[in-house]
Coordinates of C-alpha atoms and ligand atoms in Angstrom, one line a residue:
X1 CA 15.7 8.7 -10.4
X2 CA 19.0 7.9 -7.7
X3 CA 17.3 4.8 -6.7
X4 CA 20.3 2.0 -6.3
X5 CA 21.6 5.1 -4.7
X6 CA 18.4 4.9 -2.4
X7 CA 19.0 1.8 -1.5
X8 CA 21.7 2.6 -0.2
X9 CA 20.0 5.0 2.8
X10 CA 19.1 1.8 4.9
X11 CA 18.3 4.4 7.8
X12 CA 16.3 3.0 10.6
X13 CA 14.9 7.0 11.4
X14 CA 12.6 8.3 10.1
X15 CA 13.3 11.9 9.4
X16 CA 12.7 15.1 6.7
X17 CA 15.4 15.4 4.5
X18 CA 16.1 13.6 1.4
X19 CA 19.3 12.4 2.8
X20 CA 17.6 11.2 5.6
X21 CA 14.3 9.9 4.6
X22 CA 14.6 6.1 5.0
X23 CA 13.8 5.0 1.3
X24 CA 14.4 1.2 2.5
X25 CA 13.7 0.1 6.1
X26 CA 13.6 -3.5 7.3
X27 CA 10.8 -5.9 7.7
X28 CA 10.2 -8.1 11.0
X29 CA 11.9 -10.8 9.0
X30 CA 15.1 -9.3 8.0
X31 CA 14.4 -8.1 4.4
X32 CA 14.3 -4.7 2.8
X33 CA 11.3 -3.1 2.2
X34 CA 11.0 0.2 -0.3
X35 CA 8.7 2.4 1.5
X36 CA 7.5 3.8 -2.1
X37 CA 6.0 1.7 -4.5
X38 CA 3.7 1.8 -7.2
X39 CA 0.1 0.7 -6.2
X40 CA -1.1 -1.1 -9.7
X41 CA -5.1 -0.6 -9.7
X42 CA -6.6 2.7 -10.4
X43 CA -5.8 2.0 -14.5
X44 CA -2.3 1.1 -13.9
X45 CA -1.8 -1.9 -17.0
X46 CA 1.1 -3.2 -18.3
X47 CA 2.5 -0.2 -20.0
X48 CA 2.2 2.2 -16.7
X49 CA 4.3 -0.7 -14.8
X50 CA 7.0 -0.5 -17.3
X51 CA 7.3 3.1 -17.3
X52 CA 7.8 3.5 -13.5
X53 CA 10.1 0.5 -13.9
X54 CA 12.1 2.9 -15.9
X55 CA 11.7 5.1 -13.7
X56 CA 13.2 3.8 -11.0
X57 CA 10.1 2.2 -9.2
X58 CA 11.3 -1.3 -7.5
X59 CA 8.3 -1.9 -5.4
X60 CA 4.8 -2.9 -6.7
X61 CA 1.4 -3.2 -5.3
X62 CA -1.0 -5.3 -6.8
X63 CA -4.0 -7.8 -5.9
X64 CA -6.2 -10.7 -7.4
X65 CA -9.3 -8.7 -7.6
X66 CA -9.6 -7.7 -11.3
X67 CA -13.2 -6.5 -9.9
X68 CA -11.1 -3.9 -7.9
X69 CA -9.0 -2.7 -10.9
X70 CA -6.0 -5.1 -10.3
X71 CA -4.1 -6.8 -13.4
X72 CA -1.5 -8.8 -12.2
X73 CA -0.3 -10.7 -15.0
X74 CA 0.8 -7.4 -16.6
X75 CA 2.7 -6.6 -13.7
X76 CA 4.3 -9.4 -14.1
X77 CA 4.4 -8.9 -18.0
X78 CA 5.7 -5.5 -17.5
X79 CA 8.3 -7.2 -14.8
X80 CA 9.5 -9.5 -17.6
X81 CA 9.9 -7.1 -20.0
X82 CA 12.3 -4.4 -18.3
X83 CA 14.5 -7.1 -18.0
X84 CA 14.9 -6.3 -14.5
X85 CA 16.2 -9.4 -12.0
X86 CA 13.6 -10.6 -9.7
X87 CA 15.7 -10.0 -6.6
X88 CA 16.0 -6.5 -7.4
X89 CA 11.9 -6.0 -7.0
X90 CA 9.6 -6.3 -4.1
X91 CA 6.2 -8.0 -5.3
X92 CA 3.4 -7.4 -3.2
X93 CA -0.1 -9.1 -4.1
X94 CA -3.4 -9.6 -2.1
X95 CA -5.5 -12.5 -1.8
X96 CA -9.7 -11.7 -1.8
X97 CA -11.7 -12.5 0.7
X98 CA -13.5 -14.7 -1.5
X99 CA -10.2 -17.2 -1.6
X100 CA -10.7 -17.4 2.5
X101 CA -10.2 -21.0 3.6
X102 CA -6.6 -22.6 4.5
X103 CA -7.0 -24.7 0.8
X104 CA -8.7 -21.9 -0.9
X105 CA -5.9 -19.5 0.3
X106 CA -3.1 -21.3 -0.8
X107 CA -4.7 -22.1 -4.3
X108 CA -5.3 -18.4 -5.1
X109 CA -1.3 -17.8 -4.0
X110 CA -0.8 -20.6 -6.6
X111 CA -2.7 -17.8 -8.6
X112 CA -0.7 -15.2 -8.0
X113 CA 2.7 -16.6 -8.8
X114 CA 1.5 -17.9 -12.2
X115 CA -0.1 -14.3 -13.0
X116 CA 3.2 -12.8 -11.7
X117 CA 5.6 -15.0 -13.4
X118 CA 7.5 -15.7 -10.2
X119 CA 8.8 -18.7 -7.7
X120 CA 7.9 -16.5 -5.0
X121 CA 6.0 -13.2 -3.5
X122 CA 8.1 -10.7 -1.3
X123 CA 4.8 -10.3 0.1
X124 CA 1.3 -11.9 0.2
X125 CA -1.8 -9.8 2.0
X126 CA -5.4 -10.9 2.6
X127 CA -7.1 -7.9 0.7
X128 CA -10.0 -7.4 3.4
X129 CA -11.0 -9.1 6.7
X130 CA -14.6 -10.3 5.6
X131 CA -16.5 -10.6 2.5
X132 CA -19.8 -7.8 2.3
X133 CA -22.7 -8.4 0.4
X134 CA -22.0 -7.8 -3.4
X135 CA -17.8 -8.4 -2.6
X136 CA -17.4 -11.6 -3.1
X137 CA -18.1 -13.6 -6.3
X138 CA -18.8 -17.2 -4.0
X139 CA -19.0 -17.8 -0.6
X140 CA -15.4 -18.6 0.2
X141 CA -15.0 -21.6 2.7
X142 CA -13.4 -20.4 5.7
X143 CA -12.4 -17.8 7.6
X144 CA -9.4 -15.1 7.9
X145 CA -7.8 -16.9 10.8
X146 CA -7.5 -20.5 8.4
X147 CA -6.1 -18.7 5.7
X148 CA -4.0 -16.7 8.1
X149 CA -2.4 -20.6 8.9
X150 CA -2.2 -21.0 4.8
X151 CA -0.4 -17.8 4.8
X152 CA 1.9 -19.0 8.0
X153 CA 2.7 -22.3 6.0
X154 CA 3.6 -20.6 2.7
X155 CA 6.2 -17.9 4.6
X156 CA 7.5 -21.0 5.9
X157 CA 7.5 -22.9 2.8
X158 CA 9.5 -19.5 1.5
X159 CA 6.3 -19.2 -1.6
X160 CA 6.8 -15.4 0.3
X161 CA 8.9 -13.8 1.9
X162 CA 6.3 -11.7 4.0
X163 CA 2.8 -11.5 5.5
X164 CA -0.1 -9.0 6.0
X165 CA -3.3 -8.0 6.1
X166 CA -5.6 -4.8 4.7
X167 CA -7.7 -2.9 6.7
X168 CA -6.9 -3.9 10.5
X169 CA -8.8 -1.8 13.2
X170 CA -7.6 -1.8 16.9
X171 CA -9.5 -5.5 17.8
X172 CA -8.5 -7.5 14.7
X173 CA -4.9 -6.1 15.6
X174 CA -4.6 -7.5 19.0
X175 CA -6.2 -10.7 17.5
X176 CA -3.5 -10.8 14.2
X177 CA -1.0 -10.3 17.9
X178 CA -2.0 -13.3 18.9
X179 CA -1.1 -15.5 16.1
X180 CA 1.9 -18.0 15.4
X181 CA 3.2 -15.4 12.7
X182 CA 2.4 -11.9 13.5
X183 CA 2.1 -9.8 10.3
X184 CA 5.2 -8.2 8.5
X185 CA 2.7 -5.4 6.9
X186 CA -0.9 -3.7 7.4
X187 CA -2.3 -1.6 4.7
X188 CA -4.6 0.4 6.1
X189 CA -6.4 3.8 4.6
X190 CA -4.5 7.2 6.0
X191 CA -4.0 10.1 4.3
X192 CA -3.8 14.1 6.3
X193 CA -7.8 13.9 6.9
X194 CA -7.4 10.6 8.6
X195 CA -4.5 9.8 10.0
X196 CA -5.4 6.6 12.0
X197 CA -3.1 7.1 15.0
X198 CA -3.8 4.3 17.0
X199 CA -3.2 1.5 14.7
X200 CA 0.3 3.2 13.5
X201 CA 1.4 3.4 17.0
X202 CA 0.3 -0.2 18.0
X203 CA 2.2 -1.3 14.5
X204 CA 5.2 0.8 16.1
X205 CA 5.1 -0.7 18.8
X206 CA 4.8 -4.5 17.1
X207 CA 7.5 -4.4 14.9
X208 CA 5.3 -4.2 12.1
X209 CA 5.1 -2.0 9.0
X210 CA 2.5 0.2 8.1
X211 CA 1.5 1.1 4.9
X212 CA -1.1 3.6 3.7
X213 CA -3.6 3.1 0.9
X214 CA -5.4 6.3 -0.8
X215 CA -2.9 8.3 0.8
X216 CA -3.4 11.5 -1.6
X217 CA -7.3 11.7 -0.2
X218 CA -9.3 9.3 -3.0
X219 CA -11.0 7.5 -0.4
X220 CA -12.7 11.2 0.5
X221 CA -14.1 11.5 -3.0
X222 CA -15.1 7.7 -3.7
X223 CA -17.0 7.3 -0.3
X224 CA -17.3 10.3 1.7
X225 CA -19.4 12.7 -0.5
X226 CA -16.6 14.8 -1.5
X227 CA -16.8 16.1 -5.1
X228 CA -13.3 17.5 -5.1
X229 CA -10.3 15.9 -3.5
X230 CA -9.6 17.9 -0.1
X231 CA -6.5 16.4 0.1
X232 CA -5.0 18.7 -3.2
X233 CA -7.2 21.3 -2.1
X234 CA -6.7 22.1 1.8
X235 CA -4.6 25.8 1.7
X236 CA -2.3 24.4 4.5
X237 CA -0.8 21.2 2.3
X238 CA -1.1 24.1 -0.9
X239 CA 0.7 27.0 1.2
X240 CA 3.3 23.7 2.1
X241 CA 4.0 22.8 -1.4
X242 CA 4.6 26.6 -2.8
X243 CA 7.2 26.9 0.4
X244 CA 8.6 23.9 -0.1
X245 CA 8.8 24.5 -4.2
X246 CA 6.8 21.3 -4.8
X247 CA 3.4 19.8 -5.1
X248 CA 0.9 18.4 -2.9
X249 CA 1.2 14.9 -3.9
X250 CA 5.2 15.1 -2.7
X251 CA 4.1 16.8 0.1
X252 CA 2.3 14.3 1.6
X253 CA 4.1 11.5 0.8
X254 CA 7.2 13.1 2.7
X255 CA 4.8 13.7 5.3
X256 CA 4.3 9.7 5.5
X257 CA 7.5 9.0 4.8
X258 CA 8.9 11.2 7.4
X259 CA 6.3 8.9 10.3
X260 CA 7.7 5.6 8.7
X261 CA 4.7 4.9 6.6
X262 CA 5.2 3.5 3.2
X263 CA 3.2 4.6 0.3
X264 CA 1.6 3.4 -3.0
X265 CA 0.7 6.3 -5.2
X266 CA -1.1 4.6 -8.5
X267 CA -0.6 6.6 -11.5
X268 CA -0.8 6.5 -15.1
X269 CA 0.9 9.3 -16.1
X270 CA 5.1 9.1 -15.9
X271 CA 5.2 12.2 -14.9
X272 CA 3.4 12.3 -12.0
X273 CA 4.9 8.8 -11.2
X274 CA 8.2 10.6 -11.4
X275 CA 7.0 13.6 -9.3
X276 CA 5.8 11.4 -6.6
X277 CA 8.9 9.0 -6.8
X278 CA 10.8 12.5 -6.1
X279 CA 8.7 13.4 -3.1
X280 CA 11.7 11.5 -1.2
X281 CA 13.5 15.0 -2.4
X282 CA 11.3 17.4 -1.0
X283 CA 12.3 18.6 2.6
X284 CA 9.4 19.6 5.2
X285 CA 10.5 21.6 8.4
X286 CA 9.7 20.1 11.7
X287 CA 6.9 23.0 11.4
X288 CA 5.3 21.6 8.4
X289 CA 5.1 18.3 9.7
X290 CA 3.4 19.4 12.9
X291 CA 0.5 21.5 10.6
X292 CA -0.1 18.1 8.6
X293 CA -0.3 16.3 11.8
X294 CA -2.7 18.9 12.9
X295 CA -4.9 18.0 9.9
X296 CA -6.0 15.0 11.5
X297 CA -10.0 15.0 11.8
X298 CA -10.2 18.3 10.4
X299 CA -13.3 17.7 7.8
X300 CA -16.3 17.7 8.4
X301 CA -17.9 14.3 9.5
X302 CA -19.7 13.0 6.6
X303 CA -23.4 12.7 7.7
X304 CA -23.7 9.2 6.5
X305 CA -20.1 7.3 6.3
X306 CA -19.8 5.4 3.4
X307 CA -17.4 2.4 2.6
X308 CA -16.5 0.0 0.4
X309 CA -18.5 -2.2 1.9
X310 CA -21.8 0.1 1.5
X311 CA -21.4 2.3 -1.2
X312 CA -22.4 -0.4 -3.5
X313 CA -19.0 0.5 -5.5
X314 CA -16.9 -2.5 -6.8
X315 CA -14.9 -0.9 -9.4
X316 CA -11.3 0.8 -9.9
X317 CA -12.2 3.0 -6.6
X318 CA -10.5 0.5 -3.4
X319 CA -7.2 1.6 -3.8
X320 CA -7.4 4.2 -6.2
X321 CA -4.4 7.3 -5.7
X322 CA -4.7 9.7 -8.3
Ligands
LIG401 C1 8.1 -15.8 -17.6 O1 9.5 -15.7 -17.3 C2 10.3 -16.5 -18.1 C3 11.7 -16.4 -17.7 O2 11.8 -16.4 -16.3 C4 10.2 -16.2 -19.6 O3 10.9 -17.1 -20.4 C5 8.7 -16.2 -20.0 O4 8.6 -15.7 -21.3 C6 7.9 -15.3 -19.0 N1 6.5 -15.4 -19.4 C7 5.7 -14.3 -19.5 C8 4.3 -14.6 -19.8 O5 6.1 -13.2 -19.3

């Protein structure tokens, strides 16, 4: 993979081809940010890290919650062993709700950068906005907003270099707005069936980064009733991918990409974490962008939505790609 050539693309538009697909853009506090990355739950361990390392990968998504399929400690294993220098990678991990409290928070970071073998994250999230029932294994002792200040303290202290939050809807937005230290990065859900407008354009308008989680459609088949993945079966992203001599997977990932939207495919396999690290290669016409976009609330509604939080599902499914 041409990534140290990637880097070098430090466009600020987002657009189609592979020249001109941003591969790095710039966070609201000055520091590049790969808009591909590895998302490490969903079976990713130790071996799958080094392998994309290898690869190419630079960027890395993990979290605390081994309950959610998260191993950090072999990311940072894996980290260790490519030989790779820390200031080449962008470390991303994700504190559980269960850790909320301004002391709590700041411990659990502790946490992290033992697990990770580091000085310092290039970005800390809190993983969800609340605890549910069955989510957290105590009742943590505080809320978001304190450990919102932890976070505030520890960008400031330079423990990390950015801040953000997981699944932010259009109120908890306005209210993450209103703070000292707005956040660098939201990972929300969005893939072609739900594309969550809104909350991109407000983070467009913010400065702020989006990134998607379950991009390639998992969320469908963990919560939504879906036996197959509609994502990698919907004719318009297959008809797409034979045109554009590639696969779905790289298909939609361009399609984020090409909005500004960074991504974190998990997979175990190197070559499809090759295959998705090349969806920066595939080119979509203006055309093909506009069908995806059309996508956007095309399933069915299920008849009874279920999350994360009622599903009753703790394992390996939260941010699961592939
Ligand atoms: C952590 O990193 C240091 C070097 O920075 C290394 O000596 C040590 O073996 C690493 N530990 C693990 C568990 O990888």
């Amino acid at each position: 993979m041409r990534w140290p050539l990637l880097l070098l693309l430090n466009a600020a538009r987002p657009i189609s081809t592979r020249a001109e697909i941003p591969a790095v853009v710039t966070l609201g506090n000055g520091r590049r940010f790969p808009l591909l990355g590895l998302g490490c739950a969903s079976g990713v361990r130790q071996s799958h890290v080094l392998s994309a390392l290898e690869i190419g990968y630079r960027s890395f998504d993990t979290a605390q919650a081994y309950q959610w399929g998260y191993h950090e400690e072999e990311v940072g294993e894996a980290v260790y062993l490519s030989g790779i220098s820390r200031e080449e990678l962008f470390l991303q991990s994700k504190i559980h709700p269960e850790d909320f409290g301004y002391a709590a928070t700041k411990r659990a970071l502790a946490v992290s950068l033992r697990r990770l073998n580091t000085t310092y994250l290039d970005a800390i999230l809190l993983h969800k906005p609340r605890c549910w029932p069955g989510a957290c294994a105590r009742h943590p002792e505080g809320t978001w907003q304190e450990s919102w200040r932890a976070l505030e303290d520890v960008l400031y202290d330079g423990l990390v270099r950015a801040i953000g939050i997981c699944d932010v809807d259009g109120p908890l937005l306005e209210e993450l707005l209103q703070q000292r230290q707005k956040p660098h990065i939201i990972q929300n859900w969005m893939d072609p069936f739900h594309q969550d407008r809104e909350v991109r354009q407000r983070c467009r308008e913010a400065g702020i980064q989006y990134q998607a989680y379950s991009s390639l459609g998992t969320q469908w088949v963990h919560f939504r009733g879906h036996i197959f993945n509609p994502v990698f079966a919907h004719p318009v992203l297959r008809t797409i991918a034979e045109q554009r001599e590639g696969n779905v997977a790289q298909v939609v990932l361009a399609w984020a990409l090409h909005h500004g939207v960074a991504v974190i495919p998990a997979s175990t396999s190197r070559e499809r974490q090759r295959s998705n690290l090349d969806s920066f290669g595939l080119q979509l016409s203006p055309a093909d962008v506009a069908r995806i976009d059309g996508l956007d609330g095309a399933l069915d509604p299920p008849s009874a939505e279920v999350t994360l939080e009622n599903s009753g599902k703790s394992k390996h499914s939260v941010h699961s790609e592939l």
